[in-house]
Coordinates of C-alpha atoms and ligand atoms in Angstrom, one line a residue:
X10 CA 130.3 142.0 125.2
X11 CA 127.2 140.1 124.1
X12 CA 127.6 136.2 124.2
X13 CA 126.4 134.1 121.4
X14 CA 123.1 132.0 122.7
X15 CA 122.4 128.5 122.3
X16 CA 118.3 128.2 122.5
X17 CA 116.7 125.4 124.1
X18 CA 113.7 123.7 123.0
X19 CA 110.4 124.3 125.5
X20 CA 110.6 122.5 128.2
X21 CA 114.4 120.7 127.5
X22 CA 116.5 123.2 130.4
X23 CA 115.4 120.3 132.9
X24 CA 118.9 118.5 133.0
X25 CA 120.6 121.9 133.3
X26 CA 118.7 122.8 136.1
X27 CA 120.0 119.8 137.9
X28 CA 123.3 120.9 136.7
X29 CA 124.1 118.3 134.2
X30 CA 126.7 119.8 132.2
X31 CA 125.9 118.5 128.6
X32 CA 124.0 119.6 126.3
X33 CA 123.1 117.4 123.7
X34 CA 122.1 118.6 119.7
X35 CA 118.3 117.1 120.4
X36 CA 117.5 119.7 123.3
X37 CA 118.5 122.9 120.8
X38 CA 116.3 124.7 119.0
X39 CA 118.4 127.4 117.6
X40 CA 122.6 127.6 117.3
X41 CA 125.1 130.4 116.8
X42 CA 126.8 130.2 113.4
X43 CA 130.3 130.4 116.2
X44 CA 134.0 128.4 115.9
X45 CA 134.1 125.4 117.8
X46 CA 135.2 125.8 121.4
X47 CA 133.7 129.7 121.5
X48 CA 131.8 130.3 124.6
X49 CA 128.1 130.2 124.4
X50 CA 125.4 131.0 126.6
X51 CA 122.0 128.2 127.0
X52 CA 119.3 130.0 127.3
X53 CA 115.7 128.7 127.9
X54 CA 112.8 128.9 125.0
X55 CA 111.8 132.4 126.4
X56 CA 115.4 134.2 126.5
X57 CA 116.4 133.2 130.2
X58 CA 120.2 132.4 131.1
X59 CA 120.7 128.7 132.0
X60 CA 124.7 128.5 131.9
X61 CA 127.5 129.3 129.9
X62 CA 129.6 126.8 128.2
X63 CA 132.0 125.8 125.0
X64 CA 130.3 125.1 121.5
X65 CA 131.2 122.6 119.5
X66 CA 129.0 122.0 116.0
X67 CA 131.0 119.0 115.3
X68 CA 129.8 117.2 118.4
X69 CA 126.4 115.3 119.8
X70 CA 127.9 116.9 123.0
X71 CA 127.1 120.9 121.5
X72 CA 127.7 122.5 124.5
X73 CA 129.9 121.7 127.6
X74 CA 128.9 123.6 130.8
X75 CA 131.9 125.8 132.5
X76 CA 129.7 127.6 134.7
X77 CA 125.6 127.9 135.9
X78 CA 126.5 131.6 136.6
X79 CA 126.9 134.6 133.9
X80 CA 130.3 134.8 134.9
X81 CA 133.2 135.6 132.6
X82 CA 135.2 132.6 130.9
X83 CA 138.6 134.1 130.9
X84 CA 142.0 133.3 132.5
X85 CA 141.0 134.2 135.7
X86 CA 138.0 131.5 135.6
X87 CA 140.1 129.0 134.8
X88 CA 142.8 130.2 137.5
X89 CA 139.8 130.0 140.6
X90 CA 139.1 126.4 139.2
X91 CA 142.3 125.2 139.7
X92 CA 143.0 126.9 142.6
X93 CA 140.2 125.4 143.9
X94 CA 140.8 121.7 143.1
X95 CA 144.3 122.0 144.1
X96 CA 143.9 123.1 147.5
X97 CA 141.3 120.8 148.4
X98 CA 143.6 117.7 147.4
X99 CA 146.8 119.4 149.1
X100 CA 144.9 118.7 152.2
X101 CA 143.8 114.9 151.2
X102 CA 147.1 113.6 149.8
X103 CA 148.9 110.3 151.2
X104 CA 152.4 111.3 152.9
X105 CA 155.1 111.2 150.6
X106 CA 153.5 111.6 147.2
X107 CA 154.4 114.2 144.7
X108 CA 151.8 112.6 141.7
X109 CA 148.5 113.3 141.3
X110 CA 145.8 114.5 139.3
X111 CA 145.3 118.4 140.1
X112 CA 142.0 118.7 137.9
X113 CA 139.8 115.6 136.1
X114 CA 137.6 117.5 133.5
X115 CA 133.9 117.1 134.5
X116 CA 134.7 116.0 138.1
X117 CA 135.7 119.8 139.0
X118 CA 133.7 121.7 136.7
X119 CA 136.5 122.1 133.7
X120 CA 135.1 119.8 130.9
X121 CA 137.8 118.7 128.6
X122 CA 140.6 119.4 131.1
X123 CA 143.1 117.2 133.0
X124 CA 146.0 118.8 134.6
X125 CA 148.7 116.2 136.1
X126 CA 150.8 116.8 138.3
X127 CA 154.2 115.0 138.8
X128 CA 157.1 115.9 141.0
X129 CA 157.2 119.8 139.7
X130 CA 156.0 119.2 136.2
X131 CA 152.7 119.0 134.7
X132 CA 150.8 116.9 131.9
X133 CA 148.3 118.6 130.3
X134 CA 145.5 117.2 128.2
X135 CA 142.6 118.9 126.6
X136 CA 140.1 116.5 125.4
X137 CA 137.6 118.8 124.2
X138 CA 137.2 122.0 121.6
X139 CA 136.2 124.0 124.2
X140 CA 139.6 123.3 126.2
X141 CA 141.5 122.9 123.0
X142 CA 140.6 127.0 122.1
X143 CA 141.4 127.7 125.8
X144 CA 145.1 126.3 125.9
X145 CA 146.5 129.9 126.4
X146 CA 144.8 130.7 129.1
X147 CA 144.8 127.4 130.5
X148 CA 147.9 127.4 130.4
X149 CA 148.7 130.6 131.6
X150 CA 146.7 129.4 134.9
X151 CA 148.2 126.4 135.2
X152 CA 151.9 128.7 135.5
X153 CA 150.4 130.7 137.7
X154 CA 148.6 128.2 140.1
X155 CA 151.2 125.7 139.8
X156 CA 154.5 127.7 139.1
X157 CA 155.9 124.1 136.9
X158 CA 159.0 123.5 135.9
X159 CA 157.4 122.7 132.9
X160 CA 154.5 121.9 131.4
X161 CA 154.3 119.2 128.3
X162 CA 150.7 118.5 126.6
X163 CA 149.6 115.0 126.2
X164 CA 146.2 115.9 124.0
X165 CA 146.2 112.8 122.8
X166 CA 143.4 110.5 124.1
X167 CA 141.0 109.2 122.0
X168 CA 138.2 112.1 123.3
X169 CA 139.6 114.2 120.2
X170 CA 138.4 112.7 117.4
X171 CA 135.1 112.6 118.4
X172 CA 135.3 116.4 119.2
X173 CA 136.5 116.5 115.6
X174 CA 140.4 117.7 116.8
X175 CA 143.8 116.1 115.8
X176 CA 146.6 114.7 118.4
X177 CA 148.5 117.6 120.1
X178 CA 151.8 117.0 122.2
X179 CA 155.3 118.6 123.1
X180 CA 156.6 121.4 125.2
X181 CA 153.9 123.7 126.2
X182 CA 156.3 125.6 128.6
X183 CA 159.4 125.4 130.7
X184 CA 161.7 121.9 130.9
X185 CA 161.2 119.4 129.0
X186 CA 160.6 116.5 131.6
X187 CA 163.4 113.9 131.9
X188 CA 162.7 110.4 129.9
X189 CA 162.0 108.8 133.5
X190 CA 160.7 111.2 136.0
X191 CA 161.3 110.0 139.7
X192 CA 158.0 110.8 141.6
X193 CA 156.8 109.9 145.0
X194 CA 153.3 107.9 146.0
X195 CA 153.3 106.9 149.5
X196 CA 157.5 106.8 149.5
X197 CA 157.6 104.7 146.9
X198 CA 159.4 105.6 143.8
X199 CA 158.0 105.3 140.7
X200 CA 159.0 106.3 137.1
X201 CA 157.1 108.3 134.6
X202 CA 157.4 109.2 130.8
X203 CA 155.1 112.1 130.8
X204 CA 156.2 112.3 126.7
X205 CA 155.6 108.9 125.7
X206 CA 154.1 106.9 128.2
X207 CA 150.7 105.8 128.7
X208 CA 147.6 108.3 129.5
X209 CA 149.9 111.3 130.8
X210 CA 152.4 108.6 132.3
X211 CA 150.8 107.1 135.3
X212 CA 147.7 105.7 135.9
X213 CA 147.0 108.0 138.6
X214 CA 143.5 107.0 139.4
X215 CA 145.2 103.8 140.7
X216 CA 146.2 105.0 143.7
X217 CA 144.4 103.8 146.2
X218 CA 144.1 100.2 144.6
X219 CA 147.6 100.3 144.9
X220 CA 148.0 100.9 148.4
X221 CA 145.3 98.1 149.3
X222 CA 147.7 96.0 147.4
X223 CA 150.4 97.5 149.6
X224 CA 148.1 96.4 152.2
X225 CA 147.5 93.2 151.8
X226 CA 150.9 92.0 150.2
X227 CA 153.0 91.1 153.0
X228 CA 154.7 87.5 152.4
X229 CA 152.7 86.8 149.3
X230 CA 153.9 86.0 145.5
X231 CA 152.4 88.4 143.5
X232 CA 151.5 88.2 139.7
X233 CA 150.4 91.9 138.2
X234 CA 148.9 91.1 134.9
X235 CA 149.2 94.3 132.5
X236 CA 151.4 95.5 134.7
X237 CA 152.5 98.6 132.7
X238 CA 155.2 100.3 134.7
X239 CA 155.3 98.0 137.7
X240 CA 153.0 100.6 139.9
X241 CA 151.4 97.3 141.5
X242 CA 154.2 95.4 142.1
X243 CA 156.3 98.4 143.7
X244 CA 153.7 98.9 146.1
X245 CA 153.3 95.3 146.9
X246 CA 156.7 95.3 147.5
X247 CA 156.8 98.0 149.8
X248 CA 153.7 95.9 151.6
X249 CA 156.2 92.8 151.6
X250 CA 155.6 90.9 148.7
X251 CA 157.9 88.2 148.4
X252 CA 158.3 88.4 145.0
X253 CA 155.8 90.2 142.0
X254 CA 155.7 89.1 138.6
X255 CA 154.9 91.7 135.8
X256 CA 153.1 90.4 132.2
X257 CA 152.7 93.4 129.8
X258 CA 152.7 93.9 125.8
X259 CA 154.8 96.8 126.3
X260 CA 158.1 95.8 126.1
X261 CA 159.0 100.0 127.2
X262 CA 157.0 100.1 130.2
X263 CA 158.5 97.1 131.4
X264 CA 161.6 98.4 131.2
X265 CA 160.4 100.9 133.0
X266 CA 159.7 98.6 135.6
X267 CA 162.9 97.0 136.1
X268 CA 164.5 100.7 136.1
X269 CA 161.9 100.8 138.9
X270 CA 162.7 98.1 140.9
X271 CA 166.4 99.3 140.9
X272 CA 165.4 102.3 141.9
X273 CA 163.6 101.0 145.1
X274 CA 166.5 98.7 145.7
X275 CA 164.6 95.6 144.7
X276 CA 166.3 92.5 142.8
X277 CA 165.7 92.8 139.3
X278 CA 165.7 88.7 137.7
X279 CA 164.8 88.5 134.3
X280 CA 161.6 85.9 135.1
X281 CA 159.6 88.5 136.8
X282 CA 159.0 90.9 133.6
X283 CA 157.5 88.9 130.8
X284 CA 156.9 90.6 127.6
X285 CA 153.8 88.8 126.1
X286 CA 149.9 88.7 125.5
X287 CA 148.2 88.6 128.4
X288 CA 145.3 86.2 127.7
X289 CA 147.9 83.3 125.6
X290 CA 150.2 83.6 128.4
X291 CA 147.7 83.1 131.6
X292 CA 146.8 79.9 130.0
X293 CA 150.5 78.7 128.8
X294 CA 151.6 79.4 133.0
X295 CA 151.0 76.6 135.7
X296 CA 152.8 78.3 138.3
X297 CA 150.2 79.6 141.2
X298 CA 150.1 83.0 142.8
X299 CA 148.6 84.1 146.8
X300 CA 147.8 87.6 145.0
X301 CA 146.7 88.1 141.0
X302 CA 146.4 91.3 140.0
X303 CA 144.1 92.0 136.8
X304 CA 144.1 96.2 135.3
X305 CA 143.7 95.3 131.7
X306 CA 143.1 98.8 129.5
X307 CA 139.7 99.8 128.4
X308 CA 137.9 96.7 126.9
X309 CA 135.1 98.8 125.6
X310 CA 135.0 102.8 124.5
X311 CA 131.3 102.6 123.6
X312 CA 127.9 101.1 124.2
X313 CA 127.9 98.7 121.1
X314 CA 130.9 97.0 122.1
X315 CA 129.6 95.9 126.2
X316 CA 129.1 92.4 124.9
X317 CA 132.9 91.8 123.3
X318 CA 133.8 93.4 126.2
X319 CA 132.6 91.4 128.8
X320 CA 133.5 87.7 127.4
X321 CA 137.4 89.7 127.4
X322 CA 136.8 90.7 131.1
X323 CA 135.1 86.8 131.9
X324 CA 138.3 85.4 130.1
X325 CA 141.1 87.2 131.7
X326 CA 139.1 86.7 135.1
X327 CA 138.8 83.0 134.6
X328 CA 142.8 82.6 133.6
X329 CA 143.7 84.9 136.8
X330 CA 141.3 82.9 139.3
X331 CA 143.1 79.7 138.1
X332 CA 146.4 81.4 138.5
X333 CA 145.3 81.8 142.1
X334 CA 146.2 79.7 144.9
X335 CA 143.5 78.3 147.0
X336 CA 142.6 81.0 149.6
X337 CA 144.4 83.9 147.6
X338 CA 143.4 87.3 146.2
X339 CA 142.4 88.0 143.5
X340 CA 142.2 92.1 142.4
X341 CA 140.4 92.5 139.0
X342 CA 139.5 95.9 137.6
X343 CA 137.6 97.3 134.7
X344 CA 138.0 101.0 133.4
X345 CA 135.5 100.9 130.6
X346 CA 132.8 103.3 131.9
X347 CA 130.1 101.3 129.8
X348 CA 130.7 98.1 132.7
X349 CA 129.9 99.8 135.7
X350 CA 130.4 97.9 139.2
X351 CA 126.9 95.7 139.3
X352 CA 127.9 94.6 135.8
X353 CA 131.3 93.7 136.5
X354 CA 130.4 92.1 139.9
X355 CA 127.6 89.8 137.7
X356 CA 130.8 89.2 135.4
X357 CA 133.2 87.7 138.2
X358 CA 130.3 85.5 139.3
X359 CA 130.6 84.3 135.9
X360 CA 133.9 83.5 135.8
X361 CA 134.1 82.2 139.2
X362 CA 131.0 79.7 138.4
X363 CA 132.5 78.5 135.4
X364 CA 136.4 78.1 137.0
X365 CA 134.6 76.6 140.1
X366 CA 135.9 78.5 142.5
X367 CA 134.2 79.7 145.9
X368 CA 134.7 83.5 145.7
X369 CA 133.8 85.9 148.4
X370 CA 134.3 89.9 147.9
X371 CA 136.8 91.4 150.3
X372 CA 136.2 95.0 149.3
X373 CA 135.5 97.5 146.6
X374 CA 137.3 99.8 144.9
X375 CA 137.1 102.4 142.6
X376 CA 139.3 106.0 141.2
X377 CA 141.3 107.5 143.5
X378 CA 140.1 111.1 145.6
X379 CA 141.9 113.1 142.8
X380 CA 139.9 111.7 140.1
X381 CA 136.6 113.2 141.3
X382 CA 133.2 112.4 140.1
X383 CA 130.8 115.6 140.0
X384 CA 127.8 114.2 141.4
X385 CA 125.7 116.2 138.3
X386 CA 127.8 114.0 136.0
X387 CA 128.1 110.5 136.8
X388 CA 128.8 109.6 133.5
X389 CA 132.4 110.8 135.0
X390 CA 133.0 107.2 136.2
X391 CA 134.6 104.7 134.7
X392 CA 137.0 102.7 137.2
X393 CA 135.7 99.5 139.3
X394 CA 137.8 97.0 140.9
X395 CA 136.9 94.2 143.5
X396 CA 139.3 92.6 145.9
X397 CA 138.0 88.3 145.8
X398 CA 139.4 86.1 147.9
X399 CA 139.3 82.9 145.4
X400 CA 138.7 80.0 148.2
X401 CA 138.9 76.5 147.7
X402 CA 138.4 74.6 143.9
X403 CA 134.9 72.8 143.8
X404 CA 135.5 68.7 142.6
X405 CA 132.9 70.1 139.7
X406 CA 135.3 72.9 138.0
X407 CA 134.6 72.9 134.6
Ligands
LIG504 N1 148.1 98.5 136.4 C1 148.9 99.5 135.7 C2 148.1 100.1 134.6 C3 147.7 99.1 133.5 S1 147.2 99.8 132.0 C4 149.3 100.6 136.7 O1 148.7 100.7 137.8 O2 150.2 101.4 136.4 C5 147.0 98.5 131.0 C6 148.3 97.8 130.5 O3 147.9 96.6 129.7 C7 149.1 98.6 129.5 O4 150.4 98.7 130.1 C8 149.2 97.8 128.2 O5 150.4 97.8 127.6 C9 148.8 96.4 128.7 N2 148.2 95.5 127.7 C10 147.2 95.8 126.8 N3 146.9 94.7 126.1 C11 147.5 93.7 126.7 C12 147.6 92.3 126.5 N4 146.8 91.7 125.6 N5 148.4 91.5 127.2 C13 149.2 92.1 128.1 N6 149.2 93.4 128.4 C14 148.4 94.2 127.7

């Protein structure tokens, strides 16, 4: 079967030859008149194979790289892939944790694909046109890699509509999950809504920020600010928090959280789940915290937006420092991938300067193993968090 060929300007194969796996409408010279999300080969000015990928007219992106190899794109490929990332991570996981990303697009060499795993069932979520006209045989690979009890599709992120494709969800295959799934991380029970909840459920790639919170809780308050489901505040329970406060919009995933904190046999009082805007109600509290927690969603999805972005992040960070006692911890996070660590850092300084607090960075932090970033691609990351100890208030806070 002869491949339809994508043809490079002279000259433009140099990012694929350092396995960059995009291929922008710029570097082609010449395009197959194929669907969107066929399987292409790039091949150099003079008719030599660079990679094989999926097409997509509708998109800067034109072709995502599957392979640098003329190997076949069928069933089977996608079958290796995933066997591949799954048995790596078997091998990495915490003890006691049934939830975690089996494959994250890009980061193991299967653009447009994310394949969650929780307790026996799988999310699935094709962000791309090339994964979107794979979902049989995706599918069929997940089943066969992951024998699920079911498998529900969460295509539903906002990748789609730049690719040009609608919103996809429901029943793939198998069981429809329960409303709350029980899953595992670290022996700690948390609840998911694989249908309705956030990304596929869980914020997965917050795993190991949660166990440093686990870490460091013992005998402190806590206050977890966009706390979604609780997952910080279970785990700095667990650690032996003496109490943790959750503040979330989402009047669902908080209760969620108190179904949560039953289920791990925590006290569930009405004042430590507060329904309300985050930024209004930082400055409206006066009560003091030894650990704030800051995971606000994605200020920014593009370049043009940085600037909005980062007075949000220097805002929420100022509130949280001043809902920090003297000497506590502050844990602040950005996932927009357009504020990368340096600029985040550079934005803490900010808000520490202006507060007037001494700040000192205790550690880094960053996605979770399962959430891989292909070192061809680093436009793969997106999560940064720091750990600050917020020391003592300067007699010149502003
Ligand atoms: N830390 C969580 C994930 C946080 S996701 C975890 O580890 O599971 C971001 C959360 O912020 C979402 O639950 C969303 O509902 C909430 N949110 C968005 N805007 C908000 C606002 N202005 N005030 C408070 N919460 C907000």
């Amino acid at each position: 079967m002869t491949i339809p060929a994508c043809v490079l300007k002279f000259g433009r194969e140099k990012s694929l030859l350092a396995r960059h796996p995009w291929v922008f409408s710029g570097a082609l010279q010449r395009e197959p008149d194929v669907e969107r999300g066929e399987t292409v080969d790039v091949v150099t000015a003079d008719g030599h194979f660079v990679a094989r990928g999926a097409y997509n007219p509708d998109s800067q992106i034109r072709v995502r790289i599957y392979t640098f190899e003329p190997e076949t794109i069928d069933e089977a490929f996608f079958e290796r892939r995933l066997r591949e990332a799954l048995a790596w991570r078997r091998g990495l996981l915490p003890a006691e944790t049934n939830a975690f990303r089996v494959c994250f697009a890009e980061g193991d060499e299967l653009p447009g694909v994310i394949v969650d795993h929780y307790d026996g069932f799988v999310a699935l979520q094709l962000q791309t046109a090339g994964a979107d006209a794979r979902r049989d045989d995706i599918v069929e690979a997940v089943r066969r890699v992951l024998a699920p009890k079911g498998i529900y599709e969460r295509s539903d992120s906002g990748f789609r509509r730049e690719e040009g494709l609608d919103t996809r969800t429901g029943l793939l295959f198998g069981d429809v999950p329960p409303a709350t799934l029980a899953v595992k991380e670290s022996g700690v029970t948390h609840l998911v809504d694989i249908a309705n909840g956030q990304k596929t459920g869980m914020f997965l790639d917050q795993r190991d920020s949660r166990a440093m919170a686990r870490r460091l809780a013992n005998g402190k308050t806590v206050l977890n600010v966009f706390s979604y489901t609780g997952g910080f505040s279970l785990a700095a329970l667990a650690g032996g928090a003496t109490r943790a406060v959750n503040l979330d919009t989402s009047g669902p995933a908080l209760a969620i959280a108190r179904e949560a904190y039953r289920a791990n046999g925590h006290a569930v009082n009405d004042a430590d789940f507060i329904e309300d805007d985050a930024f209004a109600r930082l400055r409206a509290m006066d009560e003091r915290f030894d650990m704030v927690i800051l995971d606000p969603p994605a200020f920014c999805k593009s370049q043009s937006h940085v600037k909005t972005a980062l007075r949000g992040y220097k805002d929420v960070i100022m509130q949280g420092l001043r809902r920090t006692k003297p000497g506590g911890l502050l844990l602040a996070f950005s996932c927009s991938g357009h504020v990368d660590a340096t600029l985040f850092q550079k934005v803490i300084f900010g808000a520490a300067l202006d507060v007037g607090r001494q700040a000192q960075i205790l550690a880094r932090l960053g996605h979770s193993f399962d959430h891989p970033i292909n070192i061809y691609h680093p436009e793969g990351e997106y999560l940064s968090g720091y750990v600050i100890r917020a020391g003592r208030e300067e007699a010149h806070a502003r």
